[in-house]
Amino acid sequence: MLYPFTFNPIFKERVWGGRSLERLYHKPLPPDVPIGESWEISDRPGDASVIANGPLAGRDLRWLMENHAAELLGPQNAAVARFPLLVKILDAREKLSLQVHPPAALAATLGGEPKTEMWYVTEAAPGAELYAGLKRGITPTEFENRIHDGTVAECFHHLPVQNGDVMFLPSGRVHAIGAGLVIFEIQQNSDTTYRVFDWNRVGLDGKPRELHVPQSLASINFADFEPRLIQSIYSRNDTLAVRYLVDDPLFRVDACQVKRGQRFHIRGELVQILGLLQGRLQISHGENQLTLAAGQFALLPACLNRVTLVAETRVEFLHVQGRSA
């Protein structure tokens, strides 16, 4: 019954957002508002992704989880309450807040959910940078003092970035996205963010945005100094070149490059997601067929066994394998 799914994106207005998702990926953005996030695959309360293709079009991911979890995720994950991943595209025209997500051991105590995530940079303006981890030697006391005097950004490790750069962010790593970046984000299904500092700006309602200093200080890994970008490169393979990015208990992510006209297959016992970085990719399973363009994602249920793919052009895509909640 299940087949490869695409979903209607859910757009999120953000004070730091822009219009790049319309320019780069032809997303049908609502007019005249800054869109910072496009939730591509979501099973959050009130934000369940609606199926866009095939016989189940109009149903949503929440319905799939409630009625077909074992087929969708694999029998070993049939008892998982919510789809384990949240997939987004971010458009940061301005800097995001300096923030942290609570680690699994503390999240429930703090009233939140853990969130480990990965960023893949798809567009970077000249001089764009990420903030990730702490500068070497920063202590909790110095960090807290700098929160109060407004200079806490000086505690963060800055990394200049360009297209194709990747950063892994386990829960507890302080971070922020700098201005002028578009990012594919693969993350644990969570929407808990503790803001440390927000550049003294106001939100969409004209009021200062809430900070979460006590929760942040409890969540930050103060031994996490100056992390590096993912350093991997593509393998040498004429059919399917692979760049290994993240291999975590929550998810695995690889980048793949395929030459025009190549036909190949994907198998697996776990749910998989394909996210097109560039090109056009045809996906077939039985009588069900769809084509992904840049900025689109497809969910491949675990029960499909073998899915056929054909590169209509030279393609580059993220291959995500979900593992657990």
mmCIF file of C-alpha atoms in Angstrom:
data_model
loop_
_atom_site.group_PDB
_atom_site.id
_atom_site.type_symbol
_atom_site.label_atom_id
_atom_site.label_comp_id
_atom_site.label_asym_id
_atom_site.label_seq_id
_atom_site.Cartn_x
_atom_site.Cartn_y
_atom_site.Cartn_z
ATOM 1 C CA MET A 1 0.000 0.000 0.000
ATOM 2 C CA LEU A 2 2.822 2.427 0.817
ATOM 3 C CA TYR A 3 5.030 3.999 -1.835
ATOM 4 C CA PRO A 4 7.607 6.836 -2.116
ATOM 5 C CA PHE A 5 6.030 9.977 -0.655
ATOM 6 C CA THR A 6 6.461 13.678 -1.216
ATOM 7 C CA PHE A 7 4.863 16.266 1.064
ATOM 8 C CA ASN A 8 3.598 19.826 0.892
ATOM 9 C CA PRO A 9 6.098 22.147 2.614
ATOM 10 C CA ILE A 10 5.058 24.032 5.753
ATOM 11 C CA PHE A 11 6.398 27.605 5.702
ATOM 12 C CA LYS A 12 7.419 29.399 8.882
ATOM 13 C CA GLU A 13 7.682 33.175 9.118
ATOM 14 C CA ARG A 14 10.797 34.208 11.031
ATOM 15 C CA VAL A 15 12.198 37.630 11.891
ATOM 16 C CA TRP A 16 15.553 36.523 10.434
ATOM 17 C CA GLY A 17 14.107 34.927 7.273
ATOM 18 C CA GLY A 18 13.974 36.010 3.640
ATOM 19 C CA ARG A 19 12.797 34.938 0.174
ATOM 20 C CA SER A 20 15.643 32.700 -1.014
ATOM 21 C CA LEU A 21 13.553 29.518 -0.989
ATOM 22 C CA GLU A 22 11.404 31.057 -3.710
ATOM 23 C CA ARG A 23 14.452 32.074 -5.762
ATOM 24 C CA LEU A 24 16.459 28.860 -5.375
ATOM 25 C CA TYR A 25 13.790 26.167 -5.165
ATOM 26 C CA HIS A 26 10.608 27.795 -6.548
ATOM 27 C CA LYS A 27 8.794 27.320 -3.247
ATOM 28 C CA PRO A 28 5.308 28.929 -3.334
ATOM 29 C CA LEU A 29 5.995 31.293 -0.424
ATOM 30 C CA PRO A 30 3.238 33.497 0.974
ATOM 31 C CA PRO A 31 3.757 37.062 -0.280
ATOM 32 C CA ASP A 32 5.515 39.882 1.539
ATOM 33 C CA VAL A 33 6.673 38.012 4.649
ATOM 34 C CA PRO A 34 10.158 36.794 5.679
ATOM 35 C CA ILE A 35 10.161 32.981 5.501
ATOM 36 C CA GLY A 36 12.961 31.467 7.541
ATOM 37 C CA GLU A 37 11.993 27.792 7.501
ATOM 38 C CA SER A 38 10.340 25.338 5.151
ATOM 39 C CA TRP A 39 9.391 22.205 7.079
ATOM 40 C CA GLU A 40 9.672 19.518 4.423
ATOM 41 C CA ILE A 41 8.939 16.394 6.489
ATOM 42 C CA SER A 42 7.320 16.989 9.869
ATOM 43 C CA ASP A 43 5.329 15.087 12.464
ATOM 44 C CA ARG A 44 5.049 17.856 15.045
ATOM 45 C CA PRO A 45 1.823 18.676 16.940
ATOM 46 C CA GLY A 46 -0.169 20.982 14.687
ATOM 47 C CA ASP A 47 2.414 20.672 11.904
ATOM 48 C CA ALA A 48 2.011 17.266 10.263
ATOM 49 C CA SER A 49 3.234 17.132 6.665
ATOM 50 C CA VAL A 50 0.467 16.452 4.133
ATOM 51 C CA ILE A 51 1.149 13.854 1.415
ATOM 52 C CA ALA A 52 1.340 15.512 -2.017
ATOM 53 C CA ASN A 53 1.440 12.517 -4.378
ATOM 54 C CA GLY A 54 -0.247 9.225 -5.167
ATOM 55 C CA PRO A 55 -3.354 7.460 -3.801
ATOM 56 C CA LEU A 56 -2.826 8.760 -0.242
ATOM 57 C CA ALA A 57 -2.518 12.432 -1.249
ATOM 58 C CA GLY A 58 -4.266 14.575 1.367
ATOM 59 C CA ARG A 59 -3.447 12.222 4.255
ATOM 60 C CA ASP A 60 -0.630 13.322 6.530
ATOM 61 C CA LEU A 61 2.432 11.895 8.220
ATOM 62 C CA ARG A 62 0.587 11.676 11.537
ATOM 63 C CA TRP A 63 -1.995 9.406 9.881
ATOM 64 C CA LEU A 64 0.792 7.251 8.436
ATOM 65 C CA MET A 65 2.384 6.882 11.872
ATOM 66 C CA GLU A 66 -0.928 6.013 13.505
ATOM 67 C CA ASN A 67 -1.929 3.445 10.880
ATOM 68 C CA HIS A 68 1.246 2.158 9.195
ATOM 69 C CA ALA A 69 4.169 2.708 11.581
ATOM 70 C CA ALA A 70 5.661 -0.766 11.121
ATOM 71 C CA GLU A 71 5.600 -0.469 7.324
ATOM 72 C CA LEU A 72 6.907 3.090 7.421
ATOM 73 C CA LEU A 73 9.738 2.695 9.962
ATOM 74 C CA GLY A 74 10.380 -1.057 9.963
ATOM 75 C CA PRO A 75 9.054 -3.656 12.453
ATOM 76 C CA GLN A 76 11.787 -2.904 14.991
ATOM 77 C CA ASN A 77 10.484 0.677 15.306
ATOM 78 C CA ALA A 78 6.745 -0.058 15.162
ATOM 79 C CA ALA A 79 6.215 1.229 18.717
ATOM 80 C CA VAL A 80 7.771 4.660 18.032
ATOM 81 C CA ALA A 81 5.139 7.301 18.848
ATOM 82 C CA ARG A 82 6.214 10.006 16.374
ATOM 83 C CA PHE A 83 8.182 10.036 13.173
ATOM 84 C CA PRO A 84 11.775 10.257 14.450
ATOM 85 C CA LEU A 85 13.110 12.998 12.151
ATOM 86 C CA LEU A 86 12.260 16.582 11.213
ATOM 87 C CA VAL A 87 13.597 17.848 7.878
ATOM 88 C CA LYS A 88 13.815 21.570 7.078
ATOM 89 C CA ILE A 89 15.314 24.087 4.686
ATOM 90 C CA LEU A 90 16.468 27.263 6.437
ATOM 91 C CA ASP A 91 16.906 30.714 4.894
ATOM 92 C CA ALA A 92 18.886 32.986 7.206
ATOM 93 C CA ARG A 93 19.027 36.519 5.802
ATOM 94 C CA GLU A 94 20.035 37.684 9.281
ATOM 95 C CA LYS A 95 21.861 35.915 12.101
ATOM 96 C CA LEU A 96 19.851 33.488 14.206
ATOM 97 C CA SER A 97 19.912 33.653 17.979
ATOM 98 C CA LEU A 98 22.828 32.124 19.880
ATOM 99 C CA GLN A 99 21.211 28.965 21.204
ATOM 100 C CA VAL A 100 21.447 25.391 22.457
ATOM 101 C CA HIS A 101 19.237 22.309 22.533
ATOM 102 C CA PRO A 102 19.017 20.206 25.722
ATOM 103 C CA PRO A 103 20.892 16.892 25.883
ATOM 104 C CA ALA A 104 18.823 13.726 26.260
ATOM 105 C CA ALA A 105 19.790 13.209 29.913
ATOM 106 C CA LEU A 106 18.443 16.638 30.940
ATOM 107 C CA ALA A 107 15.711 17.454 28.437
ATOM 108 C CA ALA A 108 12.754 16.074 30.386
ATOM 109 C CA THR A 109 13.897 17.760 33.612
ATOM 110 C CA LEU A 110 14.108 21.088 31.783
ATOM 111 C CA GLY A 111 10.695 20.604 30.181
ATOM 112 C CA GLY A 112 11.994 20.164 26.637
ATOM 113 C CA GLU A 113 13.104 17.597 24.069
ATOM 114 C CA PRO A 114 16.659 16.755 22.979
ATOM 115 C CA LYS A 115 17.649 17.777 19.460
ATOM 116 C CA THR A 116 20.688 16.528 17.597
ATOM 117 C CA GLU A 117 20.948 17.939 14.086
ATOM 118 C CA MET A 118 23.065 18.332 10.969
ATOM 119 C CA TRP A 119 23.455 21.351 8.666
ATOM 120 C CA TYR A 120 24.331 21.123 4.967
ATOM 121 C CA VAL A 121 25.087 24.543 3.439
ATOM 122 C CA THR A 122 23.491 24.925 -0.010
ATOM 123 C CA GLU A 123 24.163 28.656 -0.474
ATOM 124 C CA ALA A 124 26.603 30.908 1.347
ATOM 125 C CA ALA A 125 27.038 34.629 0.795
ATOM 126 C CA PRO A 126 30.631 35.949 0.793
ATOM 127 C CA GLY A 127 31.888 36.091 4.355
ATOM 128 C CA ALA A 128 29.102 33.855 5.750
ATOM 129 C CA GLU A 129 29.876 31.946 8.909
ATOM 130 C CA LEU A 130 28.488 29.504 11.420
ATOM 131 C CA TYR A 131 28.808 29.655 15.191
ATOM 132 C CA ALA A 132 29.410 26.224 16.761
ATOM 133 C CA GLY A 133 30.879 25.228 20.096
ATOM 134 C CA LEU A 134 32.967 27.385 22.411
ATOM 135 C CA LYS A 135 36.299 29.078 21.957
ATOM 136 C CA ARG A 136 38.964 27.084 23.725
ATOM 137 C CA GLY A 137 39.263 27.911 27.421
ATOM 138 C CA ILE A 138 35.847 29.522 27.933
ATOM 139 C CA THR A 139 34.520 28.649 31.395
ATOM 140 C CA PRO A 140 30.902 28.509 32.594
ATOM 141 C CA THR A 141 31.527 31.536 34.809
ATOM 142 C CA GLU A 142 32.942 33.648 31.999
ATOM 143 C CA PHE A 143 30.146 32.560 29.681
ATOM 144 C CA GLU A 144 27.450 33.554 32.167
ATOM 145 C CA ASN A 145 29.124 36.894 32.880
ATOM 146 C CA ARG A 146 29.261 37.657 29.167
ATOM 147 C CA ILE A 147 25.564 36.865 28.782
ATOM 148 C CA HIS A 148 24.827 39.610 31.269
ATOM 149 C CA ASP A 149 27.189 42.194 29.751
ATOM 150 C CA GLY A 150 26.041 41.482 26.166
ATOM 151 C CA THR A 151 29.337 40.084 24.824
ATOM 152 C CA VAL A 152 28.562 36.348 24.917
ATOM 153 C CA ALA A 153 28.968 36.052 21.106
ATOM 154 C CA GLU A 154 32.710 36.424 21.742
ATOM 155 C CA CYS A 155 32.624 33.039 23.513
ATOM 156 C CA PHE A 156 31.422 31.193 20.397
ATOM 157 C CA HIS A 157 33.694 29.479 17.886
ATOM 158 C CA HIS A 158 33.213 31.028 14.411
ATOM 159 C CA LEU A 159 33.664 29.026 11.195
ATOM 160 C CA PRO A 160 33.673 30.597 7.713
ATOM 161 C CA VAL A 161 31.596 28.430 5.354
ATOM 162 C CA GLN A 162 30.846 27.939 1.681
ATOM 163 C CA ASN A 163 28.496 25.808 -0.416
ATOM 164 C CA GLY A 164 28.748 22.119 0.479
ATOM 165 C CA ASP A 165 30.077 22.592 4.009
ATOM 166 C CA VAL A 166 28.547 20.418 6.729
ATOM 167 C CA MET A 167 28.334 20.781 10.506
ATOM 168 C CA PHE A 168 27.121 18.161 12.993
ATOM 169 C CA LEU A 169 25.439 19.525 16.119
ATOM 170 C CA PRO A 170 24.811 17.067 18.953
ATOM 171 C CA SER A 171 22.465 18.219 21.691
ATOM 172 C CA GLY A 172 24.359 20.455 24.100
ATOM 173 C CA ARG A 173 26.538 22.173 21.469
ATOM 174 C CA VAL A 174 25.962 25.943 21.440
ATOM 175 C CA HIS A 175 25.448 27.280 17.953
ATOM 176 C CA ALA A 176 23.939 29.826 15.593
ATOM 177 C CA ILE A 177 23.558 30.302 11.852
ATOM 178 C CA GLY A 178 25.127 33.462 10.484
ATOM 179 C CA ALA A 179 23.565 35.801 7.933
ATOM 180 C CA GLY A 180 23.422 34.946 4.238
ATOM 181 C CA LEU A 181 23.038 31.169 4.452
ATOM 182 C CA VAL A 182 20.603 28.597 3.073
ATOM 183 C CA ILE A 183 20.826 25.238 4.832
ATOM 184 C CA PHE A 184 19.290 21.775 4.608
ATOM 185 C CA GLU A 185 18.725 20.679 8.218
ATOM 186 C CA ILE A 186 18.275 17.036 9.235
ATOM 187 C CA GLN A 187 17.338 16.765 12.890
ATOM 188 C CA GLN A 188 15.844 14.716 15.629
ATOM 189 C CA ASN A 189 12.084 15.320 15.901
ATOM 190 C CA SER A 190 12.117 18.154 18.426
ATOM 191 C CA ASP A 191 11.281 21.836 18.518
ATOM 192 C CA THR A 192 13.017 22.802 21.781
ATOM 193 C CA THR A 193 15.444 25.702 21.496
ATOM 194 C CA TYR A 194 16.948 27.636 24.404
ATOM 195 C CA ARG A 195 18.102 31.110 23.365
ATOM 196 C CA VAL A 196 21.229 32.459 25.016
ATOM 197 C CA PHE A 197 21.350 35.803 23.194
ATOM 198 C CA ASP A 198 19.349 37.343 20.326
ATOM 199 C CA TRP A 199 21.395 40.375 19.268
ATOM 200 C CA ASN A 200 19.049 42.740 21.173
ATOM 201 C CA ARG A 201 16.474 42.612 18.367
ATOM 202 C CA VAL A 202 12.705 42.403 18.579
ATOM 203 C CA GLY A 203 10.479 39.660 17.215
ATOM 204 C CA LEU A 204 7.712 39.821 14.644
ATOM 205 C CA ASP A 205 5.413 41.200 17.366
ATOM 206 C CA GLY A 206 7.758 44.139 18.017
ATOM 207 C CA LYS A 207 8.792 42.823 21.444
ATOM 208 C CA PRO A 208 12.148 41.389 22.550
ATOM 209 C CA ARG A 209 12.225 37.635 22.035
ATOM 210 C CA GLU A 210 12.325 35.452 25.129
ATOM 211 C CA LEU A 211 15.695 34.218 26.357
ATOM 212 C CA HIS A 212 16.224 30.987 28.308
ATOM 213 C CA VAL A 213 19.404 31.614 30.256
ATOM 214 C CA PRO A 214 19.008 29.099 33.145
ATOM 215 C CA GLN A 215 17.974 26.302 30.762
ATOM 216 C CA SER A 216 20.817 27.182 28.397
ATOM 217 C CA LEU A 217 23.453 27.125 31.120
ATOM 218 C CA ALA A 218 22.184 23.725 32.262
ATOM 219 C CA SER A 219 22.232 22.349 28.698
ATOM 220 C CA ILE A 220 25.554 23.608 27.303
ATOM 221 C CA ASN A 221 28.459 21.195 27.013
ATOM 222 C CA PHE A 222 31.224 23.374 28.430
ATOM 223 C CA ALA A 223 33.884 20.894 27.290
ATOM 224 C CA ASP A 224 32.902 21.287 23.618
ATOM 225 C CA PHE A 225 35.650 23.485 22.174
ATOM 226 C CA GLU A 226 36.116 24.558 18.541
ATOM 227 C CA PRO A 227 34.459 21.732 16.580
ATOM 228 C CA ARG A 228 35.396 21.330 12.928
ATOM 229 C CA LEU A 229 33.297 21.100 9.807
ATOM 230 C CA ILE A 230 32.830 17.594 8.366
ATOM 231 C CA GLN A 231 36.036 16.912 6.428
ATOM 232 C CA SER A 232 34.949 14.042 4.139
ATOM 233 C CA ILE A 233 35.200 14.057 0.331
ATOM 234 C CA TYR A 234 33.411 12.142 -2.410
ATOM 235 C CA SER A 235 34.485 8.599 -3.270
ATOM 236 C CA ARG A 236 35.703 7.813 -6.764
ATOM 237 C CA ASN A 237 32.874 5.916 -8.421
ATOM 238 C CA ASP A 238 31.602 6.499 -11.937
ATOM 239 C CA THR A 239 28.033 5.408 -11.122
ATOM 240 C CA LEU A 240 27.392 6.647 -7.564
ATOM 241 C CA ALA A 241 29.957 8.737 -5.710
ATOM 242 C CA VAL A 242 29.349 8.944 -1.951
ATOM 243 C CA ARG A 243 30.495 11.450 0.652
ATOM 244 C CA TYR A 244 30.034 10.146 4.186
ATOM 245 C CA LEU A 245 28.719 12.908 6.459
ATOM 246 C CA VAL A 246 27.107 11.756 9.719
ATOM 247 C CA ASP A 247 26.812 8.320 11.321
ATOM 248 C CA ASP A 248 24.903 8.782 14.586
ATOM 249 C CA PRO A 249 22.596 6.460 16.570
ATOM 250 C CA LEU A 250 19.691 8.732 15.550
ATOM 251 C CA PHE A 251 20.362 9.001 11.820
ATOM 252 C CA ARG A 252 22.925 8.489 9.110
ATOM 253 C CA VAL A 253 23.410 11.045 6.317
ATOM 254 C CA ASP A 254 25.498 10.734 3.161
ATOM 255 C CA ALA A 255 25.761 12.994 0.130
ATOM 256 C CA CYS A 256 25.606 11.294 -3.276
ATOM 257 C CA GLN A 257 26.530 12.376 -6.796
ATOM 258 C CA VAL A 258 25.232 10.566 -9.895
ATOM 259 C CA LYS A 259 25.971 11.212 -13.560
ATOM 260 C CA ARG A 260 23.170 11.958 -16.002
ATOM 261 C CA GLY A 261 21.370 8.879 -17.282
ATOM 262 C CA GLN A 262 22.550 6.523 -14.548
ATOM 263 C CA ARG A 263 20.014 4.016 -13.214
ATOM 264 C CA PHE A 264 20.518 2.596 -9.719
ATOM 265 C CA HIS A 265 18.619 1.101 -6.786
ATOM 266 C CA ILE A 266 18.190 1.755 -3.084
ATOM 267 C CA ARG A 267 17.386 -1.014 -0.635
ATOM 268 C CA GLY A 268 16.947 -0.907 3.124
ATOM 269 C CA GLU A 269 15.099 -2.149 6.172
ATOM 270 C CA LEU A 270 14.755 1.324 7.703
ATOM 271 C CA VAL A 271 12.948 4.464 6.582
ATOM 272 C CA GLN A 272 14.989 6.601 4.182
ATOM 273 C CA ILE A 273 14.759 10.185 2.930
ATOM 274 C CA LEU A 274 16.220 11.665 -0.239
ATOM 275 C CA GLY A 275 16.787 15.421 -0.471
ATOM 276 C CA LEU A 276 17.752 16.887 -3.864
ATOM 277 C CA LEU A 277 20.606 19.400 -3.761
ATOM 278 C CA GLN A 278 20.728 19.825 -7.530
ATOM 279 C CA GLY A 279 19.406 18.202 -10.704
ATOM 280 C CA ARG A 280 16.363 16.014 -11.362
ATOM 281 C CA LEU A 281 15.946 12.491 -9.997
ATOM 282 C CA GLN A 282 13.233 10.031 -11.016
ATOM 283 C CA ILE A 283 12.045 7.622 -8.299
ATOM 284 C CA SER A 284 10.017 4.496 -9.159
ATOM 285 C CA HIS A 285 8.445 1.684 -7.159
ATOM 286 C CA GLY A 286 6.003 -0.525 -9.027
ATOM 287 C CA GLU A 287 3.465 1.704 -10.731
ATOM 288 C CA ASN A 288 4.334 4.673 -8.514
ATOM 289 C CA GLN A 289 6.700 7.212 -10.010
ATOM 290 C CA LEU A 290 7.771 10.745 -9.104
ATOM 291 C CA THR A 291 10.511 13.178 -9.994
ATOM 292 C CA LEU A 292 12.396 15.307 -7.493
ATOM 293 C CA ALA A 293 13.930 18.679 -8.335
ATOM 294 C CA ALA A 294 16.376 20.701 -6.231
ATOM 295 C CA GLY A 295 14.885 21.598 -2.854
ATOM 296 C CA GLN A 296 12.454 18.662 -2.788
ATOM 297 C CA PHE A 297 12.444 15.613 -0.530
ATOM 298 C CA ALA A 298 11.029 12.097 -0.806
ATOM 299 C CA LEU A 299 10.339 9.656 2.015
ATOM 300 C CA LEU A 300 10.940 5.976 1.239
ATOM 301 C CA PRO A 301 9.078 3.674 3.668
ATOM 302 C CA ALA A 302 11.051 0.758 5.112
ATOM 303 C CA CYS A 303 8.689 -1.805 3.571
ATOM 304 C CA LEU A 304 9.541 -0.951 -0.050
ATOM 305 C CA ASN A 305 12.613 -3.247 -0.213
ATOM 306 C CA ARG A 306 13.898 -1.887 -3.536
ATOM 307 C CA VAL A 307 13.374 1.518 -5.133
ATOM 308 C CA THR A 308 14.645 2.374 -8.616
ATOM 309 C CA LEU A 309 16.218 5.764 -9.320
ATOM 310 C CA VAL A 310 17.224 7.365 -12.608
ATOM 311 C CA ALA A 311 19.266 10.566 -12.858
ATOM 312 C CA GLU A 312 17.509 12.704 -15.477
ATOM 313 C CA THR A 313 20.398 15.168 -15.177
ATOM 314 C CA ARG A 314 23.578 15.109 -13.151
ATOM 315 C CA VAL A 315 22.259 14.977 -9.597
ATOM 316 C CA GLU A 316 23.491 15.535 -6.081
ATOM 317 C CA PHE A 317 21.354 14.533 -3.121
ATOM 318 C CA LEU A 318 21.351 13.804 0.580
ATOM 319 C CA HIS A 319 20.568 10.216 1.533
ATOM 320 C CA VAL A 320 19.168 10.013 5.076
ATOM 321 C CA GLN A 321 18.578 6.781 6.978
ATOM 322 C CA GLY A 322 16.430 7.080 10.104
ATOM 323 C CA ARG A 323 17.338 4.800 12.967
ATOM 324 C CA SER A 324 15.444 5.478 16.205
ATOM 325 C CA ALA A 325 13.382 8.021 18.111
#
